[in-house]
Amino acid sequence: MLCGQWMVEFYAPWCPSCQYFTSIWNDFAKEMISKEIKVAAVDINDYPSLSGRFRISVLPTIYYVRDGVFRQFNGERTLSGLKNYIELQEWQRTDPVSSFAAPNSLPMSIISSIFDVSVLVKDAYTILQDTYGWPPWLIYIFFTVVVIFVGLVLGFGVLMIIDYCVTGTVKDDINNLADDAKDVEDLDDNDSQKILKPKTAPSSVPKLIASSTPQRKTKSNISSSATQIQDDEALLDEILGDDNDDSEGLNTSDIAQATDEDEQTPNVVIRQRRINK
């Protein structure tokens, strides 16, 4: 139908206007054989999904299709009116159906699928009632359970799809948080090491710190630094000499006292023996 030229009628057997229009439509189909225009008639009872795709609300309804462009015929429903619409190109005065509402659009395809489902439910109802003898109330309960089950399956599927689409960013955030936690742990370890590191006692001997930047030394600076070093060495020798004198004095007195005690000990022992005798 999307290629070439088509004139399509939608009718129903129970429609009186359709029954009256049947003879006119058959004559028009014979007239259009030589003009390479295809003429068709669609029973909406046999093809409900197709009637839903074309949004049939009035019977009979006629569509003119030219290379996939749909136009609804609104002229006189007579043989002359149909012929003039094609031969005199009166179809150019008719605005085409919008792309959104066209029968080959996605929304109309969805509507057609809904009509197919409704026909399937109707056929299932007829089979359960006529063939298996189910009462109407049991059939309604069965359909309700089926609808709930299908809804749960569809809802669970949608949730799974959403979860699958969102989990990628959540995992990335979790990885970033893990990296941040590792950085914090490293900082804590460094801080604890700094706290536990023993502090070195300050040395009494002055240290000469070499500067990384080159500096110019004058003779006065060199002589003053040498004099200061000599004074420090003399002071250090004096302190060490005093310490040695004190230690020597203490050692000689202790030794003399120890020798006196050693000399007194034998005399006391001899006297004690004489008394005992």
XYZ file of N, CA and C in Angstrom:
831
model
N 0.819 -1.212 0.000
C 0.000 0.000 0.000
C 0.860 1.271 0.000
N 2.104 1.181 0.408
C 2.972 2.350 0.455
C 3.566 2.687 -0.903
N 3.334 1.857 -1.906
C 3.824 2.117 -3.256
C 2.642 2.171 -4.225
N 2.685 3.104 -5.147
C 1.616 3.232 -6.128
C 0.414 3.989 -5.572
N -0.753 3.820 -6.264
C -1.991 4.513 -5.893
C -3.037 3.486 -5.457
N -3.685 3.823 -4.339
C -4.675 2.945 -3.751
C -5.915 3.753 -3.373
N -7.096 3.108 -3.556
C -8.356 3.600 -2.993
C -8.900 2.476 -2.111
N -8.987 2.751 -0.811
C -9.322 1.721 0.172
C -10.601 2.126 0.887
N -11.553 1.197 0.949
C -12.818 1.416 1.662
C -12.849 0.522 2.902
N -13.278 1.093 4.022
C -13.493 0.344 5.264
C -15.000 0.274 5.498
N -15.488 -0.959 5.667
C -16.924 -1.170 5.792
C -17.186 -2.249 6.827
N -18.476 -2.454 7.111
C -18.932 -3.524 8.000
C -20.197 -4.127 7.394
N -20.358 -5.456 7.489
C -21.541 -6.087 6.881
C -22.853 -5.617 7.502
N -22.845 -5.233 8.767
C -24.062 -4.824 9.457
C -24.409 -3.357 9.215
N -23.592 -2.614 8.439
C -23.801 -1.187 8.215
C -24.710 -0.993 6.985
N -25.888 -0.337 7.116
C -26.786 -0.128 5.963
C -26.159 0.758 4.883
N -25.447 1.802 5.274
C -24.810 2.680 4.287
C -23.754 1.928 3.490
N -23.058 1.026 4.173
C -22.045 0.228 3.478
C -22.706 -0.709 2.461
N -23.827 -1.262 2.831
C -24.521 -2.155 1.919
C -25.010 -1.399 0.683
N -25.492 -0.198 0.858
C -25.949 0.613 -0.270
C -24.765 1.040 -1.144
N -23.630 1.289 -0.551
C -22.467 1.791 -1.274
C -21.680 0.671 -1.963
N -22.014 -0.572 -1.705
C -21.245 -1.694 -2.245
C -21.284 -1.721 -3.770
N -22.433 -1.521 -4.368
C -22.549 -1.562 -5.832
C -21.761 -0.426 -6.483
N -21.816 0.761 -5.898
C -21.064 1.903 -6.443
C -19.561 1.622 -6.381
N -19.125 1.050 -5.285
C -17.702 0.766 -5.125
C -17.232 -0.297 -6.118
N -18.052 -1.263 -6.396
C -17.673 -2.295 -7.365
C -17.567 -1.701 -8.774
N -18.486 -0.807 -9.145
C -18.404 -0.149 -10.452
C -17.152 0.730 -10.543
N -16.825 1.410 -9.467
C -15.628 2.254 -9.471
C -14.370 1.401 -9.625
N -14.337 0.246 -9.005
C -13.178 -0.643 -9.126
C -12.988 -1.080 -10.578
N -14.080 -1.326 -11.311
C -13.968 -1.716 -12.714
C -13.449 -0.560 -13.570
N -13.877 0.662 -13.249
C -13.439 1.829 -14.017
C -11.949 2.121 -13.815
N -11.401 1.780 -12.678
C -10.010 2.122 -12.354
C -9.004 1.054 -12.777
N -9.469 -0.023 -13.395
C -8.532 -1.064 -13.824
C -7.586 -0.527 -14.890
N -8.107 0.258 -15.820
C -7.276 0.792 -16.900
C -6.353 1.914 -16.440
N -6.595 2.488 -15.328
C -5.790 3.616 -14.835
C -4.723 3.181 -13.814
N -4.543 1.904 -13.658
C -3.522 1.348 -12.760
C -3.684 1.849 -11.323
N -4.916 1.963 -10.900
C -5.215 2.338 -9.519
C -5.854 1.125 -8.852
N -5.269 0.729 -7.732
C -5.741 -0.447 -7.017
C -6.871 -0.047 -6.085
N -7.964 -0.797 -6.153
C -9.147 -0.539 -5.340
C -9.332 -1.729 -4.398
N -9.531 -1.441 -3.093
C -9.649 -2.502 -2.087
C -10.760 -2.152 -1.114
N -11.284 -3.195 -0.460
C -12.321 -3.047 0.561
C -11.916 -3.896 1.763
N -12.026 -3.328 2.966
C -11.561 -3.978 4.196
C -12.741 -4.091 5.148
N -13.014 -5.320 5.607
C -14.054 -5.566 6.598
C -13.446 -5.360 7.987
N -13.970 -4.408 8.743
C -13.389 -4.094 10.056
C -13.619 -5.217 11.052
N -14.589 -6.084 10.801
C -14.783 -7.221 11.692
C -13.665 -8.254 11.526
N -13.178 -8.397 10.321
C -12.093 -9.346 10.066
C -10.720 -8.750 10.365
N -10.592 -7.445 10.248
C -9.296 -6.781 10.464
C -9.469 -5.601 11.428
N -9.742 -5.881 12.687
C -9.937 -4.774 13.637
C -8.660 -3.965 13.877
N -7.500 -4.635 13.843
C -6.258 -3.895 14.060
C -6.006 -2.897 12.935
N -6.367 -3.265 11.726
C -6.193 -2.353 10.595
C -7.153 -1.173 10.691
N -8.355 -1.420 11.171
C -9.292 -0.307 11.369
C -8.804 0.630 12.466
N -8.170 0.074 13.507
C -7.599 0.934 14.533
C -6.412 1.730 14.025
N -5.615 1.147 13.158
C -4.473 1.856 12.588
C -4.929 3.049 11.744
N -6.061 2.914 11.036
C -6.589 4.004 10.207
C -7.595 4.879 10.949
N -7.812 4.599 12.244
C -8.720 5.396 13.087
C -10.115 5.512 12.452
N -10.696 4.374 12.184
C -12.005 4.350 11.555
C -13.067 4.632 12.610
N -13.839 5.687 12.410
C -14.937 6.044 13.320
C -16.267 6.190 12.591
N -16.234 6.286 11.277
C -17.447 6.438 10.467
C -17.392 5.413 9.345
N -18.542 4.815 9.036
C -18.628 3.830 7.962
C -19.614 4.323 6.905
N -19.259 4.115 5.649
C -17.959 3.662 5.143
C -16.936 4.814 5.122
N -15.671 4.480 5.277
C -14.572 5.449 5.233
C -13.639 5.068 4.089
N -13.229 6.091 3.305
C -12.405 5.852 2.123
C -11.099 6.634 2.262
N -10.006 5.959 1.971
C -8.675 6.581 1.986
C -8.059 6.469 0.595
N -7.405 7.570 0.189
C -6.625 7.570 -1.047
C -5.143 7.622 -0.665
N -4.402 6.632 -1.118
C -2.982 6.503 -0.770
C -2.171 6.634 -2.056
N -1.212 7.569 -2.020
C -0.351 7.785 -3.185
C 1.102 7.831 -2.711
N 1.849 6.775 -3.032
C 3.270 6.675 -2.669
C 3.509 6.897 -1.171
N 2.682 6.256 -0.363
C 2.857 6.316 1.085
C 2.261 7.536 1.752
N 1.615 8.430 1.005
C 0.965 9.616 1.567
C -0.533 9.324 1.640
N -1.115 9.496 2.847
C -2.503 9.124 3.102
C -3.387 10.373 3.101
N -4.514 10.272 2.367
C -5.529 11.331 2.336
C -6.899 10.680 2.497
N -7.748 11.305 3.303
C -9.095 10.777 3.518
C -10.065 11.427 2.525
N -10.823 10.589 1.826
C -11.777 11.068 0.827
C -13.017 11.613 1.529
N -13.353 12.889 1.220
C -14.525 13.539 1.814
C -15.485 14.067 0.748
N -15.358 13.587 -0.503
C -16.231 14.054 -1.588
C -17.544 13.288 -1.634
N -18.253 13.480 -2.771
C -19.525 12.800 -2.972
C -19.286 11.301 -3.166
N -20.110 10.527 -2.511
C -19.941 9.082 -2.581
C -20.829 8.516 -3.693
N -20.477 8.997 -4.861
C -21.130 8.524 -6.078
C -20.043 8.086 -7.049
N -20.453 7.424 -8.121
C -19.464 6.957 -9.088
C -18.761 8.134 -9.752
N -19.500 9.169 -10.119
C -18.887 10.344 -10.750
C -17.978 11.077 -9.766
N -18.395 11.165 -8.513
C -17.566 11.841 -7.521
C -16.239 11.120 -7.298
N -16.280 9.799 -7.285
C -15.047 9.030 -7.115
C -14.132 9.164 -8.333
N -14.720 9.143 -9.538
C -13.915 9.256 -10.750
C -13.290 10.640 -10.868
N -14.061 11.678 -10.581
C -13.509 13.036 -10.655
C -12.374 13.235 -9.637
N -12.479 12.593 -8.506
C -11.439 12.731 -7.474
C -10.083 12.226 -7.981
N -10.132 11.208 -8.872
C -8.889 10.648 -9.405
C -8.516 11.316 -10.733
N -9.469 11.393 -11.655
C -9.152 11.883 -12.993
C -8.871 13.382 -13.000
N -9.613 14.158 -12.275
C -9.404 15.605 -12.224
C -8.418 16.016 -11.128
N -7.832 15.044 -10.468
C -6.834 15.269 -9.407
C -7.379 16.183 -8.296
N -8.614 15.903 -7.944
C -9.183 16.644 -6.813
C -8.537 16.247 -5.480
N -7.795 15.175 -5.488
C -7.118 14.744 -4.259
C -6.075 15.768 -3.798
N -5.603 16.640 -4.745
C -4.618 17.650 -4.355
C -5.213 18.714 -3.431
N -6.544 18.844 -3.439
C -7.195 19.807 -2.547
C -7.319 19.276 -1.114
N -7.073 18.006 -0.964
C -7.200 17.387 0.359
C -5.843 17.380 1.049
N -5.844 17.844 2.280
C -4.593 17.845 3.056
C -4.235 16.418 3.463
N -2.976 16.043 3.349
C -2.582 14.686 3.763
C -2.630 14.540 5.283
N -2.742 13.312 5.716
C -2.739 13.012 7.150
C -1.342 13.301 7.700
N -1.295 13.890 8.894
C -0.006 14.227 9.505
C 0.822 12.967 9.738
N 2.123 13.163 9.783
C 3.024 12.026 9.978
C 2.808 11.353 11.331
N 2.359 12.124 12.336
C 2.121 11.544 13.658
C 0.907 10.617 13.654
N -0.142 10.998 12.909
C -1.379 10.219 12.881
C -1.477 9.318 11.668
N -0.432 9.249 10.861
C -0.476 8.399 9.675
C -0.540 6.930 10.080
N -1.191 6.089 9.282
C -1.308 4.671 9.645
C 0.027 3.948 9.780
N 1.067 4.428 9.116
C 2.370 3.768 9.212
C 3.267 4.366 10.291
N 2.743 5.238 11.153
C 3.532 5.847 12.225
C 3.591 4.915 13.435
N 4.506 5.227 14.357
C 4.672 4.396 15.551
C 3.445 4.433 16.465
N 2.844 5.588 16.743
C 1.642 5.576 17.605
C 0.517 4.722 17.038
N 0.305 4.793 15.729
C -0.762 3.993 15.132
C -0.419 2.504 15.160
N 0.865 2.192 15.091
C 1.265 0.784 15.211
C 0.972 0.253 16.609
N 1.198 1.094 17.630
C 0.887 0.687 19.004
C -0.611 0.482 19.177
N -1.396 1.392 18.612
C -2.855 1.245 18.694
C -3.301 -0.031 17.989
N -2.682 -0.335 16.870
C -3.019 -1.567 16.160
C -2.710 -2.800 17.010
N -1.594 -2.765 17.743
C -1.255 -3.889 18.628
C -2.274 -4.035 19.751
N -2.761 -2.907 20.271
C -3.791 -2.964 21.317
C -5.065 -3.608 20.781
N -5.419 -3.281 19.562
C -6.594 -3.910 18.954
C -6.381 -5.413 18.792
N -5.166 -5.809 18.448
C -4.889 -7.249 18.325
C -5.054 -7.954 19.667
N -4.598 -7.311 20.754
C -4.745 -7.907 22.084
C -6.217 -8.024 22.459
N -6.986 -6.996 22.145
C -8.422 -7.050 22.463
C -9.116 -8.178 21.706
N -8.737 -8.377 20.464
C -9.317 -9.485 19.693
C -8.908 -10.826 20.293
N -7.653 -10.928 20.746
C -7.182 -12.167 21.365
C -7.957 -12.467 22.647
N -8.202 -11.451 23.465
C -8.964 -11.650 24.702
C -10.402 -12.072 24.392
N -10.979 -11.452 23.385
C -12.355 -11.806 23.008
C -12.437 -13.251 22.524
N -11.466 -13.661 21.724
C -11.462 -15.052 21.243
C -11.241 -16.027 22.401
N -10.368 -15.676 23.344
C -10.134 -16.544 24.499
C -11.392 -16.666 25.349
N -12.099 -15.567 25.531
C -13.351 -15.609 26.297
C -14.361 -16.548 25.632
N -14.467 -16.453 24.321
C -15.423 -17.296 23.599
C -15.051 -18.775 23.710
N -13.749 -19.062 23.598
C -13.310 -20.463 23.678
C -13.543 -21.029 25.076
N -13.203 -20.267 26.126
C -13.379 -20.758 27.497
C -14.854 -20.958 27.837
N -15.716 -20.129 27.289
C -17.138 -20.239 27.617
C -17.836 -21.320 26.796
N -17.552 -21.363 25.493
C -18.266 -22.296 24.618
C -17.639 -23.689 24.621
N -16.314 -23.752 24.575
C -15.646 -25.046 24.452
C -15.485 -25.734 25.806
N -15.009 -24.985 26.828
C -14.721 -25.583 28.133
C -15.840 -25.371 29.151
N -16.820 -24.582 28.838
C -17.969 -24.404 29.722
C -17.681 -23.622 30.994
N -16.712 -22.739 30.980
C -16.417 -21.927 32.164
C -17.509 -20.886 32.368
N -17.899 -20.644 33.618
C -18.865 -19.568 33.872
C -18.197 -18.204 33.670
N -18.988 -17.170 33.410
C -18.400 -15.845 33.152
C -17.574 -15.318 34.325
N -18.035 -15.531 35.589
C -17.302 -14.997 36.733
C -15.907 -15.628 36.857
N -15.802 -16.948 36.518
C -14.501 -17.605 36.569
C -13.574 -17.083 35.463
N -14.151 -16.799 34.312
C -13.342 -16.252 33.209
C -12.801 -14.877 33.582
N -13.632 -14.044 34.224
C -13.178 -12.709 34.637
C -12.051 -12.804 35.680
N -12.208 -13.758 36.632
C -11.144 -13.938 37.631
C -9.846 -14.386 36.953
N -9.976 -15.288 36.003
C -8.788 -15.765 35.283
C -8.103 -14.623 34.536
N -8.865 -13.798 33.857
C -8.285 -12.662 33.135
C -7.639 -11.662 34.100
N -8.261 -11.478 35.278
C -7.689 -10.552 36.265
C -6.327 -11.038 36.751
N -6.249 -12.338 37.048
C -4.970 -12.899 37.501
C -3.914 -12.776 36.410
N -4.307 -13.030 35.172
C -3.352 -12.928 34.059
C -2.858 -11.497 33.897
N -3.773 -10.531 34.008
C -3.384 -9.121 33.866
C -2.421 -8.714 34.982
N -2.717 -9.147 36.231
C -1.826 -8.811 37.354
C -0.446 -9.437 37.154
N -0.432 -10.690 36.719
C 0.851 -11.368 36.504
C 1.663 -10.676 35.408
N 0.998 -10.332 34.320
C 1.703 -9.643 33.225
C 2.215 -8.284 33.687
N 1.407 -7.578 34.498
C 1.857 -6.286 35.018
C 3.073 -6.410 35.917
N 3.077 -7.446 36.772
C 4.241 -7.663 37.637
C 5.494 -7.973 36.826
N 5.332 -8.806 35.811
C 6.491 -9.156 34.980
C 7.028 -7.928 34.263
N 6.122 -7.135 33.690
C 6.564 -5.927 32.986
C 7.211 -4.933 33.945
N 6.601 -4.747 35.129
C 7.183 -3.824 36.104
C 8.547 -4.271 36.578
N 8.692 -5.571 36.837
C 9.997 -6.088 37.263
C 11.037 -5.922 36.161
N 10.608 -6.143 34.920
C 11.539 -5.958 33.809
C 11.991 -4.517 33.666
N 11.048 -3.571 33.845
C 11.415 -2.149 33.766
C 12.380 -1.780 34.883
N 12.123 -2.281 36.095
C 13.034 -1.998 37.215
C 14.422 -2.569 36.962
N 14.491 -3.762 36.392
C 15.791 -4.353 36.089
C 16.552 -3.520 35.067
N 15.829 -3.024 34.060
C 16.483 -2.200 33.037
C 16.993 -0.905 33.645
N 16.158 -0.262 34.496
C 16.580 0.991 35.131
C 17.768 0.742 36.043
N 17.719 -0.350 36.805
C 18.831 -0.660 37.708
C 20.112 -0.932 36.931
N 19.990 -1.610 35.802
C 21.174 -1.899 34.988
C 21.764 -0.623 34.404
N 20.893 0.324 34.044
C 21.383 1.582 33.461
C 22.005 2.478 34.516
N 21.529 2.391 35.767
C 21.997 3.315 36.804
C 23.194 2.771 37.552
N 23.335 1.435 37.627
C 24.410 0.870 38.451
C 25.789 1.256 37.978
N 25.973 1.583 36.705
C 27.294 1.972 36.233
C 27.808 3.206 36.932
N 26.973 4.259 37.067
C 27.411 5.477 37.747
C 27.567 5.249 39.232
N 26.700 4.372 39.815
C 26.829 4.112 41.251
C 28.139 3.414 41.547
N 28.531 2.447 40.709
C 29.803 1.760 40.918
C 30.968 2.728 40.793
N 30.861 3.650 39.836
C 31.930 4.636 39.696
C 32.048 5.479 40.947
N 30.893 5.885 41.524
C 30.935 6.674 42.752
C 31.530 5.873 43.897
N 31.190 4.584 43.981
C 31.738 3.748 45.049
C 33.244 3.613 44.895
N 33.707 3.444 43.677
C 35.152 3.363 43.463
C 35.842 4.650 43.865
N 35.212 5.786 43.552
C 35.800 7.059 43.950
C 35.849 7.188 45.457
N 34.776 6.713 46.131
C 34.776 6.761 47.589
C 35.864 5.868 48.165
N 36.055 4.691 47.541
C 37.127 3.803 48.023
C 38.493 4.456 47.858
N 38.703 5.132 46.743
C 39.985 5.823 46.542
C 40.168 6.929 47.564
N 39.083 7.676 47.843
C 39.176 8.725 48.856
C 39.491 8.141 50.227
N 38.867 6.979 50.549
C 39.145 6.349 51.847
C 40.599 5.919 51.944
N 41.145 5.391 50.843
C 42.561 5.008 50.855
C 43.453 6.218 51.082
N 43.099 7.346 50.438
C 43.901 8.557 50.637
C 43.850 9.015 52.086
N 42.656 8.930 52.696
C 42.519 9.339 54.098
C 43.334 8.428 55.002
N 43.298 7.093 54.720
C 44.092 6.163 55.531
C 45.581 6.444 55.395
N 46.018 6.764 54.187
C 47.440 7.090 53.996
C 47.819 8.335 54.777
N 46.923 9.339 54.769
C 47.205 10.550 55.535
C 47.269 10.251 57.026
N 46.364 9.394 57.517
C 46.377 9.042 58.941
C 47.664 8.316 59.309
N 48.115 7.394 58.436
C 49.363 6.680 58.718
C 50.546 7.629 58.768
N 50.574 8.577 57.854
C 51.679 9.542 57.847
C 51.671 10.399 59.107
N 50.445 10.824 59.517
C 50.347 11.635 60.734
C 50.788 10.847 61.956
N 50.381 9.556 62.045
C 50.768 8.748 63.206
C 52.271 8.525 63.238
N 52.872 8.343 62.061
C 54.321 8.174 62.030
C 55.035 9.436 62.477
N 54.476 10.582 62.105
C 55.086 11.836 62.542
C 54.995 11.993 64.055
N 53.858 11.557 64.645
C 53.675 11.698 66.095
C 54.591 10.744 66.850
N 54.708 9.476 66.357
C 55.512 8.474 67.042
C 57.008 8.641 66.811
N 57.413 9.472 65.885
C 58.837 9.646 65.595
C 59.507 10.375 66.749
N 60.577 9.794 67.381
C 61.212 10.451 68.543
C 61.916 11.729 68.125
N 61.843 12.647 69.046
C 62.496 13.928 68.808
C 63.959 13.819 69.232
N 64.840 14.237 68.408
C 66.281 14.187 68.696
C 66.653 15.319 69.629
N 67.504 14.962 70.628
C 67.924 15.976 71.607
C 68.826 16.993 70.937
N 68.667 18.229 71.287
C 69.500 19.264 70.671
C 70.945 19.092 71.109
N 71.840 19.147 70.229
C 73.273 18.983 70.500
C 73.857 20.287 71.005
N 74.754 20.108 72.005
C 75.381 21.305 72.565
C 76.446 21.860 71.649
N 76.933 20.989 70.752
C 77.983 21.444 69.845
C 77.331 22.105 68.659
N 77.638 23.274 68.332
C 77.017 23.954 67.192
C 77.380 23.260 65.905
N 76.387 23.182 65.034
C 76.564 22.542 63.741
C 76.597 23.586 62.656
N 77.433 23.318 61.718
C 77.539 24.209 60.568
C 76.636 23.675 59.472
N 75.646 24.453 59.084
C 74.666 24.047 58.070
C 75.074 24.661 56.750
N 75.209 23.789 55.770
C 75.608 24.277 54.457
C 74.384 24.720 53.695
N 74.417 25.860 53.139
C 73.301 26.407 52.376
C 73.373 25.926 50.944
N 72.180 25.661 50.361
C 72.129 25.205 48.977
C 72.409 26.317 47.998
N 72.218 27.545 48.466
C 72.454 28.689 47.582
C 73.858 29.187 47.793
N 74.543 29.476 46.745
C 75.928 29.951 46.888
C 75.960 31.302 47.550
N 76.871 31.463 48.515
C 77.031 32.726 49.223
C 78.495 33.152 49.152
N 78.711 34.416 49.174
C 80.061 34.966 49.118
C 80.567 35.186 50.537
N 81.750 34.672 50.854
C 82.350 34.805 52.176
C 83.495 35.813 52.092
N 83.471 36.762 52.989
C 84.540 37.765 53.084
C 85.548 37.317 54.116
N 86.717 37.957 54.160
C 87.779 37.608 55.102
C 87.360 37.872 56.529
N 86.579 38.944 56.721
C 86.135 39.264 58.086
C 85.228 38.181 58.620
N 84.335 37.669 57.781
C 83.428 36.605 58.212
C 84.207 35.352 58.565
N 85.229 35.018 57.766
C 86.023 33.806 58.019
C 86.803 33.936 59.320
N 87.430 35.106 59.559
C 88.218 35.306 60.783
C 87.347 35.287 62.019
N 86.144 35.916 61.930
C 85.244 35.935 63.091
C 84.752 34.540 63.421
N 84.438 33.751 62.384
C 83.971 32.387 62.636
C 85.085 31.535 63.230
N 86.347 31.721 62.773
C 87.474 30.958 63.331
C 87.717 31.326 64.781
N 87.627 32.634 65.115
C 87.808 33.081 66.505
C 86.740 32.485 67.402
N 85.488 32.478 66.920
C 84.385 31.934 67.718
C 84.589 30.448 67.978
N 85.100 29.730 66.993
C 85.344 28.292 67.164
C 86.441 28.057 68.201
N 87.520 28.888 68.168
C 88.610 28.739 69.142
C 88.116 29.017 70.556
N 87.277 30.049 70.732
C 86.727 30.351 72.057
C 85.884 29.193 72.562
N 85.085 28.625 71.684
C 84.238 27.498 72.091
C 85.083 26.300 72.499
N 86.176 26.056 71.780
C 87.040 24.919 72.129
C 87.734 25.138 73.470
N 88.174 26.391 73.725
C 88.825 26.687 75.014
C 87.855 26.500 76.161
N 86.601 26.981 75.985
C 85.585 26.829 77.025
C 85.289 25.361 77.272
N 85.219 24.577 76.211
C 84.943 23.152 76.350
C 86.086 22.444 77.080
N 87.366 22.813 76.778
C 88.517 22.202 77.470
C 88.521 22.544 78.952
N 88.150 23.780 79.277
C 88.115 24.205 80.685
C 87.078 23.407 81.456
N 85.903 23.210 80.858
C 84.837 22.446 81.529
C 85.269 21.006 81.738
N 85.888 20.409 80.713
C 86.338 19.024 80.839
C 87.447 18.892 81.869
N 88.349 19.901 81.979
C 89.420 19.867 82.985
C 88.880 19.907 84.395
N 87.889 20.752 84.649
C 87.267 20.813 85.976
C 86.627 19.492 86.337
N 85.977 18.878 85.375
C 85.326 17.591 85.643
C 86.366 16.530 86.001
N 87.512 16.525 85.321
C 88.559 15.527 85.602
C 89.157 15.724 86.994
N 89.370 17.015 87.407
C 89.908 17.290 88.744
C 88.976 16.781 89.820
N 87.677 17.031 89.623
C 86.700 16.576 90.620
C 86.705 15.064 90.719
N 86.770 14.417 89.572
C 86.742 12.948 89.593
C 87.999 12.379 90.237
N 89.186 13.033 89.989
C 90.419 12.544 90.590
C 90.410 12.738 92.094
N 89.878 13.894 92.547
C 89.809 14.140 93.996
C 88.929 13.142 94.681
N 87.812 12.891 94.070
C 86.894 11.931 94.661
C 87.508 10.544 94.677
N 88.215 10.179 93.683
C 88.778 8.826 93.606
C 89.883 8.625 94.645
N 90.798 9.626 94.868
C 91.898 9.483 95.842
C 91.375 9.414 97.259
N 90.368 10.213 97.587
C 89.796 10.174 98.946
C 89.139 8.843 99.214
N 88.451 8.347 98.216
C 87.785 7.055 98.391
C 88.816 5.953 98.584
N 89.909 6.027 97.833
C 90.952 4.988 97.950
C 91.630 5.037 99.314
N 91.931 6.279 99.798
C 92.581 6.415 101.116
C 91.702 5.869 102.219
N 90.404 6.185 102.137
C 89.472 5.695 103.161
C 89.398 4.185 103.131
N 89.424 3.615 101.921
C 89.349 2.156 101.807
C 90.581 1.493 102.388
N 91.789 2.097 102.178
C 93.028 1.506 102.727
C 93.046 1.604 104.235
N 92.558 2.719 104.802
C 92.500 2.857 106.260
C 91.617 1.785 106.858
N 90.471 1.542 106.219
C 89.557 0.524 106.740
C 90.198 -0.850 106.661
N 90.980 -1.083 105.588
C 91.632 -2.396 105.456
C 92.704 -2.597 106.540
N 93.435 -1.482 106.868
C 94.467 -1.589 107.903
C 93.866 -1.785 109.289
N 92.705 -1.148 109.532
C 92.079 -1.254 110.850
C 91.472 -2.633 111.070
N 91.078 -3.295 110.062
C 90.391 -4.581 110.207
C 91.286 -5.655 110.827
N 92.567 -5.858 110.416
C 93.410 -6.880 111.077
C 93.700 -6.566 112.535
N 93.913 -5.295 112.889
C 94.167 -4.920 114.288
C 92.998 -5.296 115.177
N 91.790 -5.037 114.696
C 90.598 -5.371 115.486
C 90.499 -6.869 115.678
N 90.844 -7.641 114.677
C 90.755 -9.102 114.778
C 91.764 -9.640 115.795
N 93.016 -9.069 115.782
C 94.057 -9.531 116.731
C 93.644 -9.239 118.163
N 93.121 -8.038 118.422
C 92.679 -7.671 119.763
C 91.580 -8.606 120.246
N 90.652 -8.956 119.349
C 89.542 -9.830 119.731
C 90.043 -11.222 120.113
N 91.094 -11.717 119.462
C 91.636 -13.041 119.771
C 92.310 -13.035 121.143
N 93.069 -11.949 121.459
C 93.720 -11.858 122.764
C 92.702 -11.844 123.898
N 91.638 -11.145 123.697
C 90.590 -11.098 124.740
C 89.983 -12.473 124.955
N 89.790 -13.198 123.900
C 89.181 -14.528 124.006
C 90.099 -15.496 124.751
N 91.411 -15.386 124.561
C 92.333 -16.246 125.262
C 92.327 -15.952 126.739
